[in-house]
Coordinates of C-alpha atoms in Angstrom, one line a residue:
M129 CA 82.2 -4.3 110.5
N130 CA 79.2 -6.3 109.3
D131 CA 78.0 -7.6 112.7
T132 CA 75.5 -10.0 111.1
I133 CA 78.1 -11.8 109.0
C134 CA 80.6 -11.8 111.8
K135 CA 78.0 -13.4 114.2
R136 CA 77.3 -16.1 111.6
I137 CA 81.0 -16.9 111.3
E138 CA 81.3 -17.1 115.1
D139 CA 78.4 -19.5 115.2
L140 CA 79.9 -21.6 112.5
R141 CA 83.2 -21.8 114.2
E142 CA 81.6 -23.0 117.4
V143 CA 79.9 -25.8 115.5
M144 CA 83.2 -26.7 113.7
R145 CA 85.0 -26.8 117.1
R146 CA 82.4 -29.3 118.5
E147 CA 82.7 -31.5 115.4
N148 CA 86.5 -31.3 115.2
I149 CA 86.4 -29.7 111.7
D150 CA 89.2 -27.4 111.0
A151 CA 87.8 -25.8 107.8
F152 CA 84.5 -25.9 105.9
I153 CA 83.9 -25.2 102.2
F154 CA 80.6 -23.7 101.0
P155 CA 79.9 -23.9 97.2
S156 CA 77.1 -22.0 95.3
T157 CA 75.3 -25.2 94.3
D158 CA 72.5 -27.3 95.6
P159 CA 71.8 -31.1 95.5
H160 CA 71.1 -30.9 91.8
N161 CA 74.2 -28.8 90.8
G162 CA 72.1 -26.1 89.3
E163 CA 73.3 -22.6 88.2
Y164 CA 70.4 -20.9 90.1
V165 CA 69.4 -22.6 93.3
P166 CA 66.3 -22.3 95.6
A167 CA 66.8 -20.1 98.6
H168 CA 66.9 -23.2 100.9
W169 CA 70.4 -24.0 99.5
E170 CA 71.8 -20.4 99.2
G171 CA 74.1 -21.1 102.2
R172 CA 77.2 -19.4 100.7
K173 CA 75.2 -16.2 100.0
W174 CA 73.7 -16.3 103.6
L175 CA 77.1 -16.9 105.2
T176 CA 79.1 -14.3 103.3
G177 CA 76.6 -11.5 102.2
F178 CA 78.0 -11.9 98.6
D179 CA 75.0 -12.5 96.2
G180 CA 76.8 -13.3 93.0
S181 CA 75.7 -16.6 91.3
A182 CA 79.2 -18.0 91.3
G183 CA 81.6 -18.3 94.2
T184 CA 83.0 -20.6 96.9
A185 CA 83.5 -19.6 100.5
V186 CA 86.0 -21.3 102.8
V187 CA 86.2 -20.7 106.6
T188 CA 88.9 -21.9 108.9
M189 CA 89.1 -21.3 112.7
N190 CA 91.0 -18.1 112.1
D191 CA 90.5 -17.0 108.5
A192 CA 87.9 -16.8 105.8
A193 CA 88.1 -16.3 102.0
L194 CA 85.8 -16.3 99.0
W195 CA 86.8 -17.3 95.5
T196 CA 84.9 -16.0 92.5
D197 CA 85.5 -15.2 88.8
S198 CA 86.1 -12.0 86.9
R199 CA 82.4 -11.3 86.4
Y200 CA 82.1 -10.5 90.1
F201 CA 85.4 -9.0 91.2
L202 CA 84.1 -5.5 91.7
A203 CA 80.8 -6.6 93.2
A204 CA 82.5 -9.0 95.6
E205 CA 85.0 -6.4 96.7
Q206 CA 82.1 -4.1 97.7
Q207 CA 79.9 -6.7 99.3
L208 CA 82.7 -8.3 101.4
Q209 CA 83.8 -5.1 103.0
G210 CA 83.4 -5.3 106.7
T211 CA 83.2 -9.1 106.8
P212 CA 85.8 -11.6 107.8
F213 CA 86.1 -12.7 104.1
R214 CA 89.0 -11.8 101.9
L215 CA 88.4 -11.9 98.1
M216 CA 90.3 -14.4 96.0
K217 CA 90.3 -13.6 92.3
E218 CA 90.1 -16.8 90.3
R219 CA 92.5 -17.2 87.4
V220 CA 94.5 -14.1 88.4
E221 CA 98.2 -14.7 88.8
G222 CA 99.1 -14.9 92.4
T223 CA 95.8 -16.2 93.6
P224 CA 96.2 -19.6 95.3
T225 CA 93.7 -22.4 94.7
I226 CA 91.4 -23.4 97.5
T227 CA 93.4 -26.5 98.2
K228 CA 96.7 -24.7 98.2
W229 CA 95.3 -22.0 100.5
L230 CA 94.0 -24.7 102.9
G231 CA 97.3 -26.5 102.8
M232 CA 99.0 -23.3 104.0
K233 CA 96.4 -22.5 106.6
L234 CA 96.2 -26.0 108.1
A235 CA 100.0 -26.7 107.9
T236 CA 100.4 -26.5 111.7
V237 CA 97.2 -28.4 112.6
A238 CA 97.6 -32.0 113.7
S239 CA 95.5 -34.4 111.6
P240 CA 93.4 -31.6 109.9
T241 CA 89.9 -32.2 108.6
V242 CA 88.0 -30.2 106.0
G243 CA 84.3 -30.4 105.8
V244 CA 82.0 -30.3 102.8
D245 CA 78.3 -31.1 102.6
G246 CA 78.1 -34.2 100.4
M247 CA 74.6 -33.4 99.4
V248 CA 75.4 -30.1 97.7
N249 CA 78.8 -30.9 96.1
S250 CA 79.1 -33.0 93.0
A251 CA 80.8 -36.4 93.2
A252 CA 83.4 -35.2 90.7
S253 CA 84.2 -32.1 92.7
V254 CA 84.5 -33.9 96.0
E255 CA 86.8 -36.7 94.5
H256 CA 89.0 -33.9 93.1
L257 CA 89.1 -32.2 96.4
I258 CA 90.0 -35.4 98.2
H259 CA 92.9 -36.0 95.8
E260 CA 94.1 -32.4 96.0
L261 CA 94.0 -32.2 99.8
R262 CA 95.7 -35.6 100.2
A263 CA 98.6 -34.0 98.3
E264 CA 98.6 -31.1 100.8
G265 CA 99.8 -33.1 103.7
G266 CA 97.1 -35.8 104.0
I267 CA 94.2 -33.5 104.9
T268 CA 91.0 -35.6 105.6
V269 CA 87.7 -34.6 103.9
R270 CA 84.4 -35.2 105.8
T271 CA 81.3 -35.2 103.7
N272 CA 78.4 -36.2 106.1
Y273 CA 77.7 -33.0 107.9
D274 CA 75.8 -29.8 107.1
P275 CA 76.5 -27.0 109.7
L276 CA 73.9 -24.7 108.1
A277 CA 71.2 -27.1 109.4
V278 CA 72.4 -26.0 112.9
I279 CA 73.2 -22.3 112.6
W280 CA 70.7 -21.1 110.0
A281 CA 67.7 -20.6 112.2
D282 CA 65.4 -18.9 109.6
R283 CA 66.4 -21.1 106.7
P284 CA 63.8 -21.0 103.9
P285 CA 62.0 -24.4 103.3
V286 CA 62.5 -26.5 100.2
P287 CA 59.9 -25.1 97.6
Q288 CA 56.5 -26.8 97.5
D289 CA 55.1 -25.1 94.4
K290 CA 52.9 -27.1 92.0
V291 CA 54.2 -28.7 88.9
S292 CA 52.5 -28.3 85.5
V293 CA 52.5 -30.2 82.2
H294 CA 54.4 -28.6 79.3
P295 CA 52.0 -29.1 76.4
L296 CA 53.1 -31.2 73.4
E297 CA 52.3 -28.2 71.1
Y298 CA 55.4 -26.5 72.6
A299 CA 57.5 -29.5 73.5
G300 CA 57.3 -31.2 70.1
E301 CA 58.0 -34.7 71.4
A302 CA 56.0 -36.8 73.9
C303 CA 57.6 -37.9 77.2
H304 CA 57.4 -41.6 76.5
D305 CA 59.3 -41.0 73.2
K306 CA 62.0 -39.1 75.0
L307 CA 62.3 -41.9 77.6
R308 CA 62.5 -44.4 74.8
R309 CA 65.3 -42.5 73.2
I310 CA 67.1 -42.1 76.5
R311 CA 67.0 -45.8 77.1
E312 CA 68.3 -46.5 73.6
R313 CA 71.2 -44.2 74.3
L314 CA 71.8 -45.9 77.7
K315 CA 72.0 -49.3 75.9
E316 CA 74.7 -47.8 73.6
L317 CA 76.6 -46.7 76.7
H318 CA 76.2 -50.2 78.2
A319 CA 74.2 -48.8 81.1
C320 CA 71.1 -50.5 82.6
G321 CA 69.7 -47.3 84.1
M322 CA 70.5 -43.8 85.3
L323 CA 69.8 -41.3 88.0
V324 CA 68.9 -37.9 86.6
S325 CA 69.7 -35.1 89.1
A326 CA 69.9 -32.0 86.9
L327 CA 66.5 -30.2 87.2
D328 CA 66.3 -29.0 83.6
D329 CA 67.1 -32.5 82.3
I330 CA 64.2 -33.9 84.4
A331 CA 61.8 -31.1 83.2
W332 CA 62.8 -31.7 79.6
S333 CA 62.6 -35.5 79.8
L334 CA 59.1 -35.5 81.4
N335 CA 57.6 -32.4 79.6
L336 CA 56.9 -30.9 83.0
R337 CA 57.7 -27.4 84.3
G338 CA 57.7 -25.7 87.7
T339 CA 58.5 -22.5 89.6
D340 CA 61.0 -23.7 92.3
V341 CA 64.0 -22.0 90.9
H342 CA 64.5 -18.3 90.2
C343 CA 64.0 -17.4 86.5
T344 CA 64.2 -21.1 85.4
P345 CA 60.9 -23.1 85.1
V346 CA 62.0 -26.3 86.9
F347 CA 61.1 -28.1 90.0
V348 CA 63.0 -29.9 92.8
A349 CA 63.1 -33.7 92.1
Y350 CA 65.1 -36.7 91.0
L351 CA 64.3 -39.1 88.2
L352 CA 65.4 -42.8 88.1
I353 CA 65.2 -44.4 84.7
E354 CA 65.4 -48.2 84.6
P355 CA 65.0 -50.6 81.6
E356 CA 61.2 -51.1 82.1
C357 CA 60.1 -48.3 84.4
A358 CA 60.9 -44.8 85.6
T359 CA 60.3 -43.1 89.0
L360 CA 60.0 -39.4 89.8
F361 CA 61.1 -38.6 93.4
I362 CA 59.3 -35.5 94.3
D363 CA 57.3 -34.2 97.3
K364 CA 53.7 -35.3 96.7
E365 CA 52.3 -31.9 97.6
K366 CA 53.8 -30.6 94.3
L367 CA 51.7 -32.9 92.2
T368 CA 48.2 -32.0 91.0
P369 CA 45.7 -34.7 90.1
E370 CA 46.2 -33.7 86.4
V371 CA 50.0 -34.2 86.7
E372 CA 49.6 -37.5 88.5
A373 CA 47.3 -38.8 85.8
Y374 CA 49.7 -37.5 83.1
L375 CA 52.7 -39.3 84.6
R376 CA 50.8 -42.6 85.0
G377 CA 49.8 -42.4 81.3
E378 CA 53.5 -41.8 80.4
G379 CA 54.6 -44.8 82.4
V380 CA 56.3 -42.8 85.2
A381 CA 55.8 -43.8 88.9
T382 CA 56.2 -41.3 91.8
A383 CA 57.8 -41.5 95.2
G384 CA 58.8 -39.1 97.9
Y385 CA 61.7 -36.7 97.3
D386 CA 63.6 -38.1 100.3
D387 CA 63.1 -41.7 99.2
V388 CA 65.7 -41.4 96.5
G389 CA 68.6 -42.6 98.7
R390 CA 66.7 -45.8 99.8
A391 CA 65.8 -46.5 96.2
L392 CA 69.4 -46.2 95.1
A393 CA 70.5 -48.5 97.9
A394 CA 67.9 -51.1 96.7
Y395 CA 68.6 -50.7 93.0
G396 CA 68.9 -54.2 91.6
E397 CA 70.3 -53.8 88.1
Y398 CA 73.9 -54.7 87.0
N399 CA 75.1 -51.1 86.8
I400 CA 73.8 -47.5 86.8
L401 CA 74.9 -44.3 85.1
M402 CA 75.3 -41.5 87.5
D403 CA 77.0 -38.4 85.9
A404 CA 79.7 -37.5 88.5
A405 CA 79.6 -33.9 87.4
E406 CA 75.8 -33.6 88.0
T407 CA 75.1 -36.1 90.9
N408 CA 75.9 -35.0 94.4
Y409 CA 78.6 -37.0 96.3
T410 CA 76.2 -38.6 98.9
L411 CA 73.8 -40.1 96.4
Y412 CA 76.6 -41.1 94.0
N413 CA 77.9 -43.4 96.7
M414 CA 74.5 -45.0 97.5
P415 CA 74.2 -47.8 94.9
R416 CA 76.1 -51.0 95.6
C417 CA 76.3 -51.9 91.9
L418 CA 78.9 -50.8 89.3
K419 CA 78.9 -47.3 87.9
A420 CA 78.7 -46.9 84.1
A421 CA 81.6 -44.6 83.2
A422 CA 79.9 -42.1 81.1
A423 CA 78.4 -38.6 81.1
S424 CA 74.6 -38.1 81.1
P425 CA 73.3 -38.4 77.5
I426 CA 70.4 -36.0 78.2
P427 CA 72.1 -32.6 77.9
A428 CA 73.3 -33.4 74.3
M429 CA 69.8 -34.6 73.4
K430 CA 68.1 -31.6 74.9
A431 CA 70.5 -29.2 73.2
V432 CA 69.3 -30.2 69.7
K433 CA 65.9 -28.6 69.3
N434 CA 63.1 -30.3 67.3
D435 CA 61.1 -28.6 64.6
V436 CA 58.4 -27.5 67.0
E437 CA 61.0 -26.0 69.4
M438 CA 62.8 -24.2 66.6
Q439 CA 59.6 -22.6 65.4
G440 CA 58.7 -21.8 69.0
F441 CA 62.0 -19.9 69.4
R442 CA 61.2 -17.9 66.3
N443 CA 57.7 -17.1 67.6
A444 CA 59.0 -16.2 71.1
M445 CA 61.7 -14.0 69.6
T446 CA 59.1 -12.1 67.5
R447 CA 57.1 -11.3 70.6
D448 CA 60.2 -10.4 72.6
G449 CA 61.4 -8.2 69.7
V450 CA 58.1 -6.3 69.8
A451 CA 58.6 -5.6 73.5
M452 CA 62.2 -4.5 72.9
V453 CA 61.3 -2.2 70.1
K454 CA 58.6 -0.5 72.2
F455 CA 61.1 -0.2 75.0
L456 CA 63.8 1.3 72.8
R457 CA 61.4 3.8 71.3
W458 CA 60.4 4.9 74.8
L459 CA 63.9 5.0 76.3
R460 CA 65.7 8.0 75.0
P461 CA 62.8 10.5 75.3
A462 CA 62.2 9.2 78.8
V463 CA 65.8 9.7 79.8
E464 CA 65.8 13.2 78.3
A465 CA 62.7 14.0 80.3
G466 CA 64.5 13.0 83.5
G467 CA 63.7 10.8 86.5
Q468 CA 64.8 7.5 85.0
T469 CA 67.3 5.1 86.7
E470 CA 68.8 1.7 86.0
M471 CA 66.0 0.0 88.0
S472 CA 63.2 2.1 86.6
V473 CA 64.1 1.2 83.0
S474 CA 64.5 -2.5 84.0
A475 CA 60.9 -2.4 85.4
K476 CA 59.6 -0.7 82.2
L477 CA 61.1 -3.4 80.0
E478 CA 59.7 -6.2 82.2
Q479 CA 56.3 -4.5 82.0
L480 CA 56.4 -4.5 78.2
R481 CA 57.4 -8.1 78.1
A482 CA 54.7 -9.1 80.5
E483 CA 52.1 -7.7 78.0
Q484 CA 53.2 -10.3 75.4
P485 CA 51.3 -13.6 75.0
L486 CA 52.8 -16.7 76.6
Y487 CA 55.0 -14.7 78.8
R488 CA 56.0 -16.5 82.0
G489 CA 58.7 -14.3 83.6
L490 CA 62.3 -13.2 83.2
S491 CA 65.0 -15.7 82.1
F492 CA 67.5 -14.0 84.4
D493 CA 67.7 -10.8 86.4
T494 CA 68.1 -7.8 84.0
I495 CA 71.5 -6.2 83.8
A496 CA 70.9 -2.5 83.3
A497 CA 74.3 -0.9 83.7
Y498 CA 74.9 2.8 83.0
Q499 CA 78.4 4.1 82.2
E500 CA 80.9 2.8 84.7
H501 CA 78.5 0.1 85.9
G502 CA 78.7 -1.4 82.4
A503 CA 82.3 -2.4 83.2
I504 CA 81.0 -4.8 85.9
V505 CA 80.2 -7.8 83.7
H506 CA 77.3 -9.2 85.8
Y507 CA 76.2 -6.0 87.5
E508 CA 72.6 -5.9 88.7
P509 CA 71.2 -2.6 90.0
T510 CA 70.1 -2.5 93.6
P511 CA 68.5 0.4 95.6
E512 CA 72.0 1.2 96.9
T513 CA 73.7 1.3 93.5
D514 CA 70.7 2.4 91.3
A515 CA 72.2 5.1 89.0
P516 CA 70.2 7.9 87.5
L517 CA 70.4 8.0 83.7
R518 CA 71.5 11.1 81.9
P519 CA 71.2 11.9 78.2
E520 CA 74.8 11.0 77.5
G521 CA 77.0 7.9 77.6
L522 CA 76.2 4.3 77.2
L523 CA 73.6 2.0 78.8
L524 CA 74.4 -1.7 78.7
L525 CA 71.1 -3.7 78.8
D526 CA 71.3 -7.5 79.1
S527 CA 67.9 -9.1 79.5
G528 CA 65.7 -12.0 78.6
A529 CA 62.3 -13.7 79.1
Q530 CA 60.7 -17.0 79.5
Y531 CA 57.8 -17.8 77.1
L532 CA 55.9 -21.0 76.9
D533 CA 57.5 -21.6 73.5
G534 CA 61.0 -20.3 74.0
T535 CA 63.6 -18.6 76.1
T536 CA 65.2 -15.3 75.1
D537 CA 68.6 -13.7 75.9
I538 CA 69.6 -10.4 74.3
T539 CA 72.1 -7.6 75.0
R540 CA 72.1 -4.1 73.5
T541 CA 74.4 -1.3 74.4
I542 CA 72.5 2.0 73.8
A543 CA 73.7 5.5 73.3
L544 CA 71.7 7.8 75.5
G545 CA 73.4 10.9 74.1
P546 CA 76.8 12.2 73.2
L547 CA 79.7 9.7 73.4
S548 CA 83.5 10.0 73.6
D549 CA 85.6 8.9 70.6
E550 CA 86.9 6.0 72.8
Q551 CA 83.3 4.8 73.5
R552 CA 82.6 4.8 69.7
R553 CA 85.7 2.9 68.9
V554 CA 85.1 0.2 71.5
Y555 CA 81.4 0.0 70.6
T556 CA 82.4 -0.6 66.9
L557 CA 85.0 -3.2 67.7
V558 CA 82.5 -5.2 69.8
L559 CA 80.0 -5.1 66.9
K560 CA 82.8 -6.3 64.5
A561 CA 83.5 -9.2 66.9
H562 CA 79.7 -10.0 67.0
I563 CA 79.3 -9.9 63.2
G564 CA 82.5 -12.0 62.7
L565 CA 80.8 -14.9 64.5
E566 CA 77.4 -14.3 62.9
L567 CA 79.1 -14.7 59.5
C568 CA 81.0 -17.8 60.5
R569 CA 80.6 -21.0 58.4
F570 CA 82.3 -24.1 59.9
P571 CA 82.5 -27.9 59.5
R572 CA 79.8 -29.9 61.3
G573 CA 81.2 -31.2 64.5
A574 CA 83.6 -28.4 65.2
S575 CA 83.6 -27.4 68.9
G576 CA 82.8 -23.9 70.2
T577 CA 86.4 -23.5 71.2
Q578 CA 87.6 -23.9 67.6
I579 CA 85.5 -21.0 66.4
D580 CA 85.8 -18.7 69.5
A581 CA 88.8 -16.9 68.1
I582 CA 86.7 -15.7 65.1
A583 CA 84.9 -13.3 67.4
R584 CA 88.0 -12.3 69.4
A585 CA 90.4 -11.8 66.5
C586 CA 89.5 -8.1 65.8
L587 CA 89.7 -7.3 69.5
W588 CA 93.1 -9.1 70.0
R589 CA 94.5 -7.0 67.1
Y590 CA 94.0 -3.9 69.3
G591 CA 95.2 -5.6 72.5
F592 CA 91.7 -6.1 73.9
N593 CA 90.0 -9.2 75.3
F594 CA 87.1 -10.3 77.4
L595 CA 87.2 -13.1 80.0
H596 CA 83.7 -14.5 79.8
G597 CA 82.5 -17.0 77.2
T598 CA 81.5 -15.8 73.7
G599 CA 78.4 -18.0 73.7
H600 CA 76.3 -20.5 75.5
G601 CA 73.3 -22.7 74.7
V602 CA 69.8 -21.6 75.5
G603 CA 67.0 -23.9 76.6
S604 CA 63.5 -24.2 75.1
Y605 CA 61.4 -22.7 78.0
L606 CA 64.1 -23.9 80.3
S607 CA 67.5 -22.7 81.5
V608 CA 68.9 -19.6 79.7
H609 CA 72.4 -21.2 80.1
E610 CA 72.4 -24.6 78.6
G611 CA 75.2 -27.0 77.6
P612 CA 77.0 -29.1 76.8
H613 CA 78.2 -26.9 73.9
Q614 CA 79.8 -23.5 74.5
I615 CA 81.8 -20.9 72.5
R616 CA 84.7 -19.9 74.7
M617 CA 88.5 -19.8 75.0
E618 CA 88.7 -22.7 77.5
Y619 CA 88.5 -26.1 75.8
K620 CA 84.9 -27.4 75.5
P621 CA 84.9 -30.4 73.2
A622 CA 81.1 -30.7 72.7
P623 CA 80.5 -30.7 69.0
L624 CA 78.3 -28.1 67.3
V625 CA 75.5 -29.6 65.3
E626 CA 72.4 -28.3 63.5
G627 CA 69.4 -27.6 65.8
M628 CA 71.5 -26.2 68.7
T629 CA 70.8 -22.7 70.0
V630 CA 73.8 -20.6 71.1
T631 CA 74.4 -16.9 72.0
D632 CA 76.9 -14.6 70.3
E633 CA 77.9 -12.0 73.0
P634 CA 81.4 -10.5 72.8
G635 CA 82.1 -7.5 75.0
L636 CA 84.7 -5.1 76.2
Y637 CA 84.9 -3.7 79.7
L638 CA 87.0 -0.7 80.8
P639 CA 87.0 -0.6 84.6
S640 CA 85.5 2.5 86.2
R641 CA 84.6 3.9 82.7
F642 CA 82.1 1.9 80.7
G643 CA 81.3 -1.5 79.1
V644 CA 79.9 -2.7 75.8
R645 CA 78.3 -6.0 74.9
T646 CA 76.2 -7.0 71.9
E647 CA 74.3 -10.3 72.0
N648 CA 72.0 -12.2 69.8
T649 CA 70.7 -15.8 70.2
L650 CA 71.5 -17.9 67.2
L651 CA 70.3 -21.2 65.7
I652 CA 72.8 -23.5 64.1
V653 CA 71.5 -24.5 60.7
P654 CA 72.8 -26.4 57.6
G655 CA 75.4 -24.4 55.6
G656 CA 75.8 -26.7 52.6
E657 CA 78.0 -29.6 51.6
T658 CA 81.3 -29.4 49.8
D659 CA 84.0 -31.9 48.8
F660 CA 85.3 -31.3 52.4
G661 CA 82.1 -32.4 54.1
R662 CA 79.0 -30.8 55.7
F663 CA 79.1 -27.2 56.8
L664 CA 77.0 -25.3 59.3
Q665 CA 76.2 -21.6 59.8
F666 CA 74.1 -19.4 62.0
E667 CA 70.5 -18.0 61.8
S668 CA 69.9 -15.0 64.0
L669 CA 66.8 -15.7 66.1
T670 CA 66.9 -12.4 68.1
L671 CA 65.0 -9.6 66.4
C672 CA 65.9 -6.2 67.7
P673 CA 67.7 -3.2 66.1
I674 CA 71.4 -2.7 66.9
D675 CA 72.1 1.0 67.7
T676 CA 74.0 2.4 64.7
E677 CA 74.5 5.9 66.2
P678 CA 77.7 5.0 68.1
L679 CA 79.3 3.4 65.1
V680 CA 82.6 4.5 63.6
R681 CA 81.4 3.5 60.2
T682 CA 84.8 3.7 58.5
M683 CA 85.9 0.8 60.8
L684 CA 83.3 -1.6 59.3
T685 CA 84.2 -3.6 56.2
D686 CA 81.8 -3.8 53.3
E687 CA 80.9 -7.3 54.3
E688 CA 80.1 -6.3 57.9
T689 CA 78.0 -3.4 56.7
A690 CA 76.1 -5.7 54.3
W691 CA 75.4 -8.1 57.2
L692 CA 74.1 -5.3 59.4
N693 CA 71.9 -4.0 56.7
A694 CA 70.5 -7.5 55.9
Y695 CA 69.9 -8.1 59.7
H696 CA 68.1 -4.9 60.1
K697 CA 65.9 -5.6 57.0
A698 CA 64.9 -8.9 58.6
V699 CA 64.1 -7.2 61.9
Y700 CA 61.9 -4.7 60.2
D701 CA 60.2 -7.3 58.0
R702 CA 59.4 -9.6 60.9
L703 CA 58.4 -7.1 63.5
S704 CA 56.7 -4.3 61.6
P705 CA 53.4 -6.1 61.1
H706 CA 53.0 -6.3 64.8
L707 CA 53.5 -2.6 65.6
D708 CA 51.3 0.5 65.4
D709 CA 52.0 3.1 62.8
D710 CA 54.2 5.4 65.0
T711 CA 56.3 2.5 66.4
R712 CA 56.6 1.1 62.9
A713 CA 58.0 4.4 61.7
W714 CA 60.5 4.5 64.5
L715 CA 61.6 1.0 63.7
A716 CA 62.1 1.9 60.0
E717 CA 64.4 4.7 61.0
A718 CA 66.3 2.5 63.5
C719 CA 66.7 -0.2 60.8
A720 CA 67.7 2.2 58.0
A721 CA 70.4 0.8 55.8
L722 CA 73.9 2.1 56.2
K723 CA 75.6 3.3 53.0

């Protein structure tokens, strides 16, 4: 048994007993509902030992369970061994929802109470939970208690790192102009003001960046936008004299991070927009005025890149492509020489990226997954799992970087030596799926759900599928996962418009054998106008050769082959001027046209 985790559960249950709480729910979020959260709010990870980015833990007085999605099934099974937690596989037939499970577990408890920390759960999620638990026999939900504040003795502090100004030469639009546009949009929504809780929305609106969150250049704060003023709620230790002067010049006042609740209670306008999906439950219920029934307008504004940001992406992708080409040229000889592992090649790629101008760090932890590890969708090598690489089989490498002028996200599956016929067929099918989306031309305003099947169709024909999304938005030196638009099977109504970035990353995963994924980051650009309206298409931003050695070339159509040849010509033309003679010669061979 894992004695450390068991002791934490014992301590938790003792606190729950004192507070008359029969079950407690621990999400993977923080007060700002971010994808990646500062260590201070990684309570679910601390309590369970499971380190995946998505998951919800539930503890009753005599049971414990963790729900997570298909990306983490294998990893969670391994990490939960020896703990009181059982794995609940989301969206798998037979798996109960959290509320159904609680209804069964608390059926014999008189007047049961379920606890959630209202500061780290969104208003929308808590309201849904209240409704669902009411239907499970009138279970009460308590939101004003955080047991981690009592039992987590060595809890990391809230980050206090300094904030910096993101220069206009990379942002492309001044802060005061963004605030003006936001206020105009609020008027259209009949809202007097709004509280901004999402950290990437705050960073984008104010042209500020920070280092509080892993792999994402944001900082812990809230932003209150009113008709004639704006206030940034942030710990003052984080502000340099330069940033304070900058904010004053942009018409933004500052107050302490913990003052946001008092400010909301004293808010004097007729109504306020607080996105229930982004604002935590506690703050959402602070204002005494009406709530404007609308989602935050900022994500849709942020998703459409201006001309400076678009060019920044192209520039960042060029530098990232140089690093990737240097890495790929190094990789196979290094593996053949021996001594390389998943972690060592991850470190080599990070070193090559760090040599590039404007580099600021990784955009997410590198997924270097060899052979059977490639079947674990979000596998990350650890010292315990670090696999030695052999000159055979497939290495799935999903990686990205943060540059001052753009964020990158790329996946390549690389043949390290001889492959099986099955590996070649699967590799080729995934590339066909990738090319299918790259070639797509679609009406302006279509949603990602409406074009998702274009990537999956060739896989479905063979009885294959993948359970993750086909594509997500990418921020401009911000979050590598950005909405509101996505390309996925589940309905996502956000329209696709020119200026958005989105990934194209189909994959296939054969458990305990291997996995394949190919990913480029794309820019949505005009695709012409016909009698049926305006059309859009994709421009590949990512510049890196796709391994042609594993291909079953007879499976590619002439159109697919032509796309691949044109893409490789663009890769060579853009990257070759930045390479030495030997690396340029290697790239020419890697980008050679297929007949």
